[in-house]
Coordinates of C-alpha atoms in Angstrom, one line a residue:
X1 CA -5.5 24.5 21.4
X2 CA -8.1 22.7 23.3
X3 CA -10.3 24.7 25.4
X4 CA -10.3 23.3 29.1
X5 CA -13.8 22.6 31.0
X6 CA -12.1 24.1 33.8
X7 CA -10.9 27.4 31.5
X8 CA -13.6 28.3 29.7
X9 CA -17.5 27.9 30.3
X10 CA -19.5 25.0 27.9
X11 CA -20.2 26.7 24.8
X12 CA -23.7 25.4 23.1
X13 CA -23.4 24.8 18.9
X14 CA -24.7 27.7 17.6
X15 CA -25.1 29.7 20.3
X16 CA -28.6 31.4 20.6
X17 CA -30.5 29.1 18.1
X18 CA -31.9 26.3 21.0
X19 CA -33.3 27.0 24.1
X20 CA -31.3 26.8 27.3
X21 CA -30.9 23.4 29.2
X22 CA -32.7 22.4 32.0
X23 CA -31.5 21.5 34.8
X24 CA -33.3 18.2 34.5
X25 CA -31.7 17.8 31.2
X26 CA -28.5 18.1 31.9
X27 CA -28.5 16.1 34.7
X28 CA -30.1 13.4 32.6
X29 CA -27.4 13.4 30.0
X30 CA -24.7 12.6 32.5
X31 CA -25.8 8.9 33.3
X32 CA -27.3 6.0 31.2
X33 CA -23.7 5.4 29.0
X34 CA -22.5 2.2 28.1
X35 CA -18.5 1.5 28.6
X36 CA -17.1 1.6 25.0
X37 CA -13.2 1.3 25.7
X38 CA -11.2 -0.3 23.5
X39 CA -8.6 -2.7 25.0
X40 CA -6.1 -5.0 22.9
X41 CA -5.7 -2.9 20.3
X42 CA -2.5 -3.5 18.1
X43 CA -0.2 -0.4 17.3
X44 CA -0.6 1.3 14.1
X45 CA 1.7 -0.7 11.1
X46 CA 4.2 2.1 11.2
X47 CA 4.7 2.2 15.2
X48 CA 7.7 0.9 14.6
X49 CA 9.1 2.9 11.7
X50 CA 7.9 6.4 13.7
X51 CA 9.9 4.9 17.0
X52 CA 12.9 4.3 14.4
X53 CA 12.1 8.2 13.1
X54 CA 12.0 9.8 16.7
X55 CA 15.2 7.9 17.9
X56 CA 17.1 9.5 15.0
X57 CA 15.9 12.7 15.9
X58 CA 16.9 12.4 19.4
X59 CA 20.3 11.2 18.3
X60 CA 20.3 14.4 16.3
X61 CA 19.2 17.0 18.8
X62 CA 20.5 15.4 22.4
X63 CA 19.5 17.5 25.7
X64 CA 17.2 19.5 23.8
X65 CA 13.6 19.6 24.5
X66 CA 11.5 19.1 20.9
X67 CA 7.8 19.9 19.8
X68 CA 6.3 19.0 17.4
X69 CA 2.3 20.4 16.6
X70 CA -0.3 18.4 15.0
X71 CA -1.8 21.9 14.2
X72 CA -5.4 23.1 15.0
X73 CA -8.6 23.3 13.1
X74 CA -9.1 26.2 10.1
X75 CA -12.2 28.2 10.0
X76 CA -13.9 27.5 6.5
X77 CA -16.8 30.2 7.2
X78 CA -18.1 31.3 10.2
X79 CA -18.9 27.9 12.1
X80 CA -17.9 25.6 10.2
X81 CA -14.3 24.2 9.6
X82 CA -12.1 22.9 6.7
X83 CA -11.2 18.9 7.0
X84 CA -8.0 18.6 9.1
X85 CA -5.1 17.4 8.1
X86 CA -2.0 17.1 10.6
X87 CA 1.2 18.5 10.1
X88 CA 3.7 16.5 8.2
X89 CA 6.2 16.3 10.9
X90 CA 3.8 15.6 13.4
X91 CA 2.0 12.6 11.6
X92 CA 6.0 11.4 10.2
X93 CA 7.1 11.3 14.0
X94 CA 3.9 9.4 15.8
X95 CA 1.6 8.5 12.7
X96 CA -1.3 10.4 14.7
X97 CA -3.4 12.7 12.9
X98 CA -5.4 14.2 15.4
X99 CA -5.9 18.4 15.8
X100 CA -4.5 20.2 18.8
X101 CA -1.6 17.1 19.1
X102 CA 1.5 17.8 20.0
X103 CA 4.6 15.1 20.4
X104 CA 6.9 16.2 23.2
X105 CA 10.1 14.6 23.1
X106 CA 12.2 15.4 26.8
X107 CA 15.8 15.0 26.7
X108 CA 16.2 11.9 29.1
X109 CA 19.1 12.6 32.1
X110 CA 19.1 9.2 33.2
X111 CA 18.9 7.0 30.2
X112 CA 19.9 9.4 27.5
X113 CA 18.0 10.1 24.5
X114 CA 14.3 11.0 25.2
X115 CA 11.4 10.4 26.1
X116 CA 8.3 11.1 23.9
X117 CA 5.0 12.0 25.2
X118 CA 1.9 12.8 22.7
X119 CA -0.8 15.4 24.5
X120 CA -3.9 15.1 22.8
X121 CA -7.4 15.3 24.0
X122 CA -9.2 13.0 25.9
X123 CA -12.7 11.7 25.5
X124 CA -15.3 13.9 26.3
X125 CA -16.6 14.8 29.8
X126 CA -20.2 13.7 30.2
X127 CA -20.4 15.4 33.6
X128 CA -19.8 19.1 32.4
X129 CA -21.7 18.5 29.5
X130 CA -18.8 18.9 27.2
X131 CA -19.6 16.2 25.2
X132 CA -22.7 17.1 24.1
X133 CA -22.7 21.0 24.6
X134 CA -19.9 21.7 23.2
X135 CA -19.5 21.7 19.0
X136 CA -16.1 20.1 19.1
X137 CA -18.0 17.2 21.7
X138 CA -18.0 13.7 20.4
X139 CA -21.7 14.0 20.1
X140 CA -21.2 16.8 17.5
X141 CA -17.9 15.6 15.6
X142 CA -17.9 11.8 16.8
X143 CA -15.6 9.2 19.2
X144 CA -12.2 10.3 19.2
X145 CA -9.5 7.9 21.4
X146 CA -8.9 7.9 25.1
X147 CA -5.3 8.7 25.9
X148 CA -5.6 4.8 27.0
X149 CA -6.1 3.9 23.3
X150 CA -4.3 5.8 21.5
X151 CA -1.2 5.2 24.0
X152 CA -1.8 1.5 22.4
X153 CA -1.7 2.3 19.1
X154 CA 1.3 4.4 18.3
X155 CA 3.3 3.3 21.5
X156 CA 3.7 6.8 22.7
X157 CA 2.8 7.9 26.9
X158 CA -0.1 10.2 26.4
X159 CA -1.3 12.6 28.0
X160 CA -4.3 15.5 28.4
X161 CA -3.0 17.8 25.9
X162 CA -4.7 21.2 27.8
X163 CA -2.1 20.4 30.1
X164 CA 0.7 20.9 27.7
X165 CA 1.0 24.7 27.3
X166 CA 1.6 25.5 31.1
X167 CA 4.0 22.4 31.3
X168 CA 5.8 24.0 27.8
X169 CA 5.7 27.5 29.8
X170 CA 7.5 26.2 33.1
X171 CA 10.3 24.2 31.2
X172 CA 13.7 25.1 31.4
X173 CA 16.4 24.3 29.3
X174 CA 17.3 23.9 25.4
X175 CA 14.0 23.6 23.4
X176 CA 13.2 23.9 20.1
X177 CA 9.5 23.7 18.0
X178 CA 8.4 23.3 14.2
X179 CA 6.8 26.7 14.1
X180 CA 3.4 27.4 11.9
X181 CA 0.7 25.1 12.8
X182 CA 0.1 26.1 16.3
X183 CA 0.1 29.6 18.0
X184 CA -0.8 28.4 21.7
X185 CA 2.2 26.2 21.5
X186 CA 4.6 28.7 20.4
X187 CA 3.4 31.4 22.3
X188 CA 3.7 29.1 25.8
X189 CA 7.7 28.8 24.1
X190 CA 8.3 32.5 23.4
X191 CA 12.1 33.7 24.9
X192 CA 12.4 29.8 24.7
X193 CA 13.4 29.4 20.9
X194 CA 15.1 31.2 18.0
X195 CA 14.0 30.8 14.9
X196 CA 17.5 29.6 13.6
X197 CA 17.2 26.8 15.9
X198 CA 13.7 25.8 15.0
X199 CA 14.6 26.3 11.2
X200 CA 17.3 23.5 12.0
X201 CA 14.8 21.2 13.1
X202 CA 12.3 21.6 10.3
X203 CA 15.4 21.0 8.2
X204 CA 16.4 18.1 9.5
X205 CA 13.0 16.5 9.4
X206 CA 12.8 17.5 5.8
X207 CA 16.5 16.1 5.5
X208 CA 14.9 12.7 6.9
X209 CA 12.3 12.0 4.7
X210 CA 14.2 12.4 1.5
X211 CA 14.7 8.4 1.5
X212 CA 11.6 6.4 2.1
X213 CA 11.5 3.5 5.0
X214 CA 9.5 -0.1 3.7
X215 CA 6.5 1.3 5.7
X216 CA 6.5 4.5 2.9
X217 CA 7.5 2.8 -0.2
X218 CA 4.4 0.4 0.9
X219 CA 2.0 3.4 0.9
X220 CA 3.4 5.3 -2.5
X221 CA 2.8 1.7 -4.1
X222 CA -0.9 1.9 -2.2
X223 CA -1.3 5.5 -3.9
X224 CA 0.0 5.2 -7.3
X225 CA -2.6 1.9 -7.8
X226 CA -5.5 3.8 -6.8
X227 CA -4.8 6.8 -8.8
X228 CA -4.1 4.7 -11.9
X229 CA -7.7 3.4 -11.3
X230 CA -8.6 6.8 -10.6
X231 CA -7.7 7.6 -14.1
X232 CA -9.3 4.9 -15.3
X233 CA -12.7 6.3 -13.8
X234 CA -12.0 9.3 -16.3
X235 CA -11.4 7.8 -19.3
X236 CA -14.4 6.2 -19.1
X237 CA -16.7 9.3 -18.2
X238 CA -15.3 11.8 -20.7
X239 CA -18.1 11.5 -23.0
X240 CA -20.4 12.9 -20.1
X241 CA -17.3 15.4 -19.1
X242 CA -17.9 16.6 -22.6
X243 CA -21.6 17.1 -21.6
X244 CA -20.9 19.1 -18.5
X245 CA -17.5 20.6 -17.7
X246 CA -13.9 19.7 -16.1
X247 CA -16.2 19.4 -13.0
X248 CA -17.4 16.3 -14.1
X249 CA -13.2 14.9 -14.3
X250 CA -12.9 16.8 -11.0
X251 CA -15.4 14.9 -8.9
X252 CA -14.9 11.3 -10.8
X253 CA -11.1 11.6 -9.9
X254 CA -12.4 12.9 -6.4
X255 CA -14.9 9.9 -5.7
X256 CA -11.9 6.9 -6.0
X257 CA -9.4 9.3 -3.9
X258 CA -12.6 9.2 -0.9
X259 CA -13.2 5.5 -1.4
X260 CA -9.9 4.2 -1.3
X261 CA -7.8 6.8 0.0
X262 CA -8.0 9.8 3.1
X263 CA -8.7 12.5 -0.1
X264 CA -6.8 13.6 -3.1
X265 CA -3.3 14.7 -2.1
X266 CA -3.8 18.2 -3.8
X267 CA -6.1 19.7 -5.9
X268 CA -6.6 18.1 -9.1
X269 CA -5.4 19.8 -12.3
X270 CA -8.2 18.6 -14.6
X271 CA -7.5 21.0 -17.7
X272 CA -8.9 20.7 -20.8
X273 CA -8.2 23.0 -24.2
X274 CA -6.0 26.1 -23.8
X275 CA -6.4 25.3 -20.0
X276 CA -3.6 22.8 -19.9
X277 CA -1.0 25.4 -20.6
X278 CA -1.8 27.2 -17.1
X279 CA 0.6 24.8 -15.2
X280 CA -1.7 25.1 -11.8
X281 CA -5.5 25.2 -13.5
X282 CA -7.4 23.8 -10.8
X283 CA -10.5 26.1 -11.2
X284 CA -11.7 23.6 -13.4
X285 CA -14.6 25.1 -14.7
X286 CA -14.4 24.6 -18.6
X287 CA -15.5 23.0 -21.5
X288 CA -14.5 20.0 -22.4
X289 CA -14.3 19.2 -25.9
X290 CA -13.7 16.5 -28.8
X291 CA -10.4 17.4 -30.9
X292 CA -8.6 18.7 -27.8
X293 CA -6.5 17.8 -25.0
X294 CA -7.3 17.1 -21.6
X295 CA -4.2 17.3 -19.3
X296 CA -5.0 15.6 -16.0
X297 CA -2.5 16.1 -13.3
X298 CA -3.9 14.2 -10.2
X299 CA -3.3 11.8 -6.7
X300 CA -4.7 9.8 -4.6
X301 CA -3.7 10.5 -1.0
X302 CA -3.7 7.4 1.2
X303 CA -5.4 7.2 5.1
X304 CA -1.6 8.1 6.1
X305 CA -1.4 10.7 3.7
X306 CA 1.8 9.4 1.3
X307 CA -0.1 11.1 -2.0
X308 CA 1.3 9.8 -5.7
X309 CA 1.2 12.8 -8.3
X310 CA 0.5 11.7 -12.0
X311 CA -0.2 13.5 -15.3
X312 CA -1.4 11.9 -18.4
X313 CA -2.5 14.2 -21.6
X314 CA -5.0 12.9 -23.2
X315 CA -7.4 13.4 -26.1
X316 CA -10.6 13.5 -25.4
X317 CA -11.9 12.2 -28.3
X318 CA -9.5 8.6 -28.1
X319 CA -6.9 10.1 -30.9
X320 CA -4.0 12.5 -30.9
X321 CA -4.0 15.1 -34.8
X322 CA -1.1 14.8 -36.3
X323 CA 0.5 17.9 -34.2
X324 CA -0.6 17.0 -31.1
X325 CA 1.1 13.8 -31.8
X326 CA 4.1 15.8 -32.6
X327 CA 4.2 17.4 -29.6
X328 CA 3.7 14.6 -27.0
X329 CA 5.8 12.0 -28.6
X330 CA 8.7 15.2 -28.1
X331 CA 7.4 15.0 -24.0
X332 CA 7.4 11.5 -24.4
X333 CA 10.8 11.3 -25.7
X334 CA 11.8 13.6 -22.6
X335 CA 10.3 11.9 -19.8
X336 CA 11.7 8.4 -21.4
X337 CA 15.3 10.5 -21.1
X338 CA 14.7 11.6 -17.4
X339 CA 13.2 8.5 -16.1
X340 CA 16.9 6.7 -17.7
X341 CA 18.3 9.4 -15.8
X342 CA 17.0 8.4 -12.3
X343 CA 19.2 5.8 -10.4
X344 CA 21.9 5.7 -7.1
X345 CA 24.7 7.8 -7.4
X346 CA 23.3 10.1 -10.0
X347 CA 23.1 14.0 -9.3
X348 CA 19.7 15.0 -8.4
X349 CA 19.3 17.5 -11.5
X350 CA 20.6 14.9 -14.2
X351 CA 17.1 13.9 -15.2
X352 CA 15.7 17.1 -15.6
X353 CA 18.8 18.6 -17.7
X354 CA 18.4 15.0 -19.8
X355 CA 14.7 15.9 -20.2
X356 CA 15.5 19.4 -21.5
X357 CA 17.6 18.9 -23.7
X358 CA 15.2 16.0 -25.6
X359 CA 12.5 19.4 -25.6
X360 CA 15.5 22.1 -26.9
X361 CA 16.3 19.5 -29.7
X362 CA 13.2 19.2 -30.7
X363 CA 12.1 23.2 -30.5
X364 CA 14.8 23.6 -33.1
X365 CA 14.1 20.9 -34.7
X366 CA 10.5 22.4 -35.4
X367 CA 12.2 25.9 -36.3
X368 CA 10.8 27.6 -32.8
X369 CA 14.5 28.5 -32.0
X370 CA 17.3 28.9 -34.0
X371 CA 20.4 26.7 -32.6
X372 CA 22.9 25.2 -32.1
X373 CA 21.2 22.9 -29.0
X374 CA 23.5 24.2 -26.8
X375 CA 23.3 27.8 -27.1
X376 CA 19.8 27.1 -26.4
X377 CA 20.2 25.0 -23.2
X378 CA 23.5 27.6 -22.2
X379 CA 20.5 30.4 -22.3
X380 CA 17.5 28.8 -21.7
X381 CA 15.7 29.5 -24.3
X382 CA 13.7 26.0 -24.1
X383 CA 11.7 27.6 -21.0
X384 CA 9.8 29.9 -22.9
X385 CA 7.5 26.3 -23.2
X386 CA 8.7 24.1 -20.4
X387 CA 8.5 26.3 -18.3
X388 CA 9.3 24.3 -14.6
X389 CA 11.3 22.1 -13.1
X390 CA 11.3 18.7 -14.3
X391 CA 10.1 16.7 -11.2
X392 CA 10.3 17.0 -7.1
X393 CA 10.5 14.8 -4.3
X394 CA 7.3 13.3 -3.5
X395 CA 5.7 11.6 0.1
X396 CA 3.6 13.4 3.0
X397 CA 4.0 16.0 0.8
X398 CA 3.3 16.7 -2.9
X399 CA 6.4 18.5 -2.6
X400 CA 7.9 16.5 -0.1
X401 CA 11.1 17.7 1.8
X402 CA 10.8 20.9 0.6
X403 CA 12.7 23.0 3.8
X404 CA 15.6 20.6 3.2
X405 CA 18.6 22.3 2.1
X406 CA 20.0 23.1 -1.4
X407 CA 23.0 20.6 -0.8
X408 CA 20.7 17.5 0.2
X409 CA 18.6 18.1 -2.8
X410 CA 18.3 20.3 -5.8
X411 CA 22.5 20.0 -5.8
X412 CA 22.3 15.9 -4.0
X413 CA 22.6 12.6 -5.8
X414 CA 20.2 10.2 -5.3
X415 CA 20.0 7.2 -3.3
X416 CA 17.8 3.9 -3.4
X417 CA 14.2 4.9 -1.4
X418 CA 14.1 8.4 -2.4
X419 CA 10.5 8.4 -4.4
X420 CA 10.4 11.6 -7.1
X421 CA 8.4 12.4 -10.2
X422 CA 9.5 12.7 -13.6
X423 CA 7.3 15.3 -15.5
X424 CA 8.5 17.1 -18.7
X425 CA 6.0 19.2 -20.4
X426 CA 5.2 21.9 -23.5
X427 CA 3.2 24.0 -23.4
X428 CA 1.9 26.7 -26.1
X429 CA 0.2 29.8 -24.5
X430 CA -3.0 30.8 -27.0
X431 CA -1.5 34.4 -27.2
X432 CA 2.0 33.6 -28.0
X433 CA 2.7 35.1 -30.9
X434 CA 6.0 33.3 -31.8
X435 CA 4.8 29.8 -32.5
X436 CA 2.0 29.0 -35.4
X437 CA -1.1 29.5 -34.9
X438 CA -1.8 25.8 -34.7
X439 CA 0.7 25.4 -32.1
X440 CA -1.3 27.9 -29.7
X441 CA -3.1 26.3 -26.9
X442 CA -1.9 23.2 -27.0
X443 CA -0.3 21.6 -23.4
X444 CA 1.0 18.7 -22.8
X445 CA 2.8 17.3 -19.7
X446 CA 3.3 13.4 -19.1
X447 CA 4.0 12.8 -15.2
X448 CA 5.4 9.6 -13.1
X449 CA 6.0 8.9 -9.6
X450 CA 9.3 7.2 -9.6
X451 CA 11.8 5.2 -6.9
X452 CA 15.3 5.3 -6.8
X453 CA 16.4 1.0 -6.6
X454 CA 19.5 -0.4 -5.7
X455 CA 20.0 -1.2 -9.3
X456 CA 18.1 2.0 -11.0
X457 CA 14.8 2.8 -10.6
X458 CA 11.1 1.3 -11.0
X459 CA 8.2 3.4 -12.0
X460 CA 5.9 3.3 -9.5
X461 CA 3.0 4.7 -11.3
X462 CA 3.6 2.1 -14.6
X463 CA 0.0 1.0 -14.5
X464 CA -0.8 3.8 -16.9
X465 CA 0.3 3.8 -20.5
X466 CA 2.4 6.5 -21.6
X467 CA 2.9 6.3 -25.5
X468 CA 0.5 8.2 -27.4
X469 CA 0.1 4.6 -29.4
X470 CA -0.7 2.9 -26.2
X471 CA -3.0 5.8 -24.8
X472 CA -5.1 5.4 -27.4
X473 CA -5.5 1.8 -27.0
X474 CA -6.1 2.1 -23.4
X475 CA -8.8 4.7 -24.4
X476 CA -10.4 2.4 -26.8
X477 CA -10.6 -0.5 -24.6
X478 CA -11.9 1.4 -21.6
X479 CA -14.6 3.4 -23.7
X480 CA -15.5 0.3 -25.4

């Protein structure tokens, strides 16, 4: 939480390094500021999507007090912090993303329902010094909104959040908190909440967010265009990749995510070689050769934070040998399965079983496992090299909706606006022993974000080829 002025004395950035201030100074820095209010400012475009969000929660949870943290700055190393990023819940509910905010939402006697309040901090005080003093000041870390402002733009009463705790601590009454992102909070709430009751809530916020509003399905669409331009930037840097490392594939892919995005939405799986069998490689700090594979599993995270998740394999000199051919056409195949797979009224885990059994067929096919197909898919033998799942739900999160129950989801049936990704994949570990030699080292996974329609399903993430035919024509014409 917020340190109050009032709480705790000024602390100077890096205490001990500049001499002390003057009283001159300090009295100097107080006047001579021009007014920068903003007035007239127009809500944020999902106001009235995250007013829709918070009335179904009230409807949900009726005379009980809710909070919902933002979450606080992480120490990176000694002074300095890692980027913030607010808590899904938090940002889903008011579309804020500031640290140390928390939505309040007070069951309402009179009218019913609730009413919401967001606590965050207020501008900087120039008479304590605070602003300037102090390393979380705006003249250290920039102009953040008054409570004026940011009451505009997300159409939430605000108020000073280092006020929030002692009002939390004196409430009486039903109350319940997402727990994990901020101690001061839940600490002001202990002997207030049980953690079945707060395990309800994070739930049913999960449970929410499994069908995408217009405002969401508008930001997936924003961040599945920028990461197929994001891949484009690849393709056409792999000769210099080749000259440095999977660095050089990180940072490209890293460079359109900061221009036209908030960042990437996880870290970039940029695995090239023997790499790309290590499902979560993202020390990517190899070679990057001609003749192999580079499996790039990446997204672009937009300023609201909806991230797409995409995965091409690719090789890196611009054409597939005759195995690795083999072998993606098979994850090809699969993915075409699970994608036909994805549309209303269909069990969650039809795609993935579709997509499997494309892969079994084919490992016996290739004399890796003796059949018939169904033995293999009754013992799953396949997973010696699928290995996972074949897709999640996808949003705020890379793994979006992940607390929601087992019913909802992995055992649900999908319904138009739920967004998920499709994402078969082989993948032959350089010491396994039980495949050729020539099959060792070689991964491939093909990945797309994909929306549940009214009538089926569109693929949301289209704008990059997916036939090893039509990858290398992409490849030629973007190298050339």
């Amino acid at each position: 939480m917020a340190e109050s002025a009032d709480e705790q004395p000024i602390k100077q950035r890096k205490n001990g390094l500049y001499p002390a201030v003057s009283d001159e100074l300090a009295e100097n820095m107080k006047t001579g500021w021009a007014d920068t209010e903003l007035r007239g400012l127009r809500p944020v475009p999902q106001a009235g999507h995250t007013a829709d969000r918070r009335a179904r929660l009230s409807a949900r949870f009726p005379g009980e007090r809710l909070v919902i943290p933002a979450g606080n700055l992480k120490t990176r190393s000694n002074d300095t912090e890692y980027s913030f990023r607010a808590s899904v819940e938090y940002a889903y509910l008011t579309g804020d993303q500031t640290e140390d905010g928390v939505l309040v939402m007070e069951p309402d006697p009179a009218g019913g329902g609730h009413q919401s309040t967001l606590y965050l901090l207020p501008r900087s005080n120039r008479e304590n010094g605070e602003f300037w003093l102090d390393g979380q000041g705006e003249l250290w870390v920039g102009r953040r909104h008054s409570l004026s402002e940011a009451q505009q733009l997300y159409g939430i009463q605000c108020a000073d959040v280092r006020d929030v705790t002692a009002e939390l601590r004196a409430a009486t009454g039903p109350v319940r908190v997402v727990r994990g992102h901020d101690a001061a909070v839940e600490q002001a709430l202990t002997d207030k909440v049980t953690a079945e009751q707060d395990t309800e809530l994070q739930v049913f916020l999960s449970e929410m967010r499994l069908v995408k509003d217009e405002f969401e399905i508008g930001e997936m669409e924003k961040a599945c265009a920028s990461t197929v331009r994001g891949f484009e930037d690849v393709v056409k840097v792999l000769d210099r990749a080749e000259a440095t490392s999977e660095r050089y594939i990180e940072g490209t892919f890293f460079l359109r995510a900061r221009v036209e995005g908030n960042d990437i939405g996880y870290g970039s799986i940029c695995a090239a070689g023997p790499h790309a069998t290590t499902l979560h490689w993202v020390r990517n700090d190899g070679a990057v050769r001609s003749g192999e594979l580079l499996l790039l599993d990446a997204g672009v995270e937009t300023h609201t934070l909806y991230t797409a998740d995409v995965t091409r394999t690719l090789p890196v000199g611009g054409s597939f040998t005759q195995l690795q051919r083999k072998i993606y056409d098979a994850v090809h195949e699969a993915q075409e399965a699970g994608i036909a797979a994805v549309k209303p009224g269909a069990k969650y885990l039809d795609f993935h079983l579709a997509a499997q059994r494309v892969l079994a067929t084919r490992l016996v096919e290739w004399g890796l496992l003796d059949g018939p197909v169904e033995r293999v898919l009754e013992l799953g033998l396949q997973r010696r090299w699928t290995l996972h799942g074949t897709g999640h739900m996808l949003g705020l999160d890379v793994h979006d909706c992940a607390t929601a129950r087992r019913e909802t989801y992995a055992e649900g049936t999908l319904e138009p606006g739920m967004c998920l990704t499709v994402e078969p994949g082989l993948y032959f570990q350089p010491d396994d022993l039980t495949v050729p030699e020539e099959y060792r080292g070689i991964g491939v996974r093909i990945e797309d974000d994909i929306l549940v329609t009214d009538d089926g399903n569109r693929n949301l993430s289209a704008g990059l080829p997916r036939s090893s035919s039509d990858v290398e024509a992409w490849m030629a014409r973007l190298k050339g």
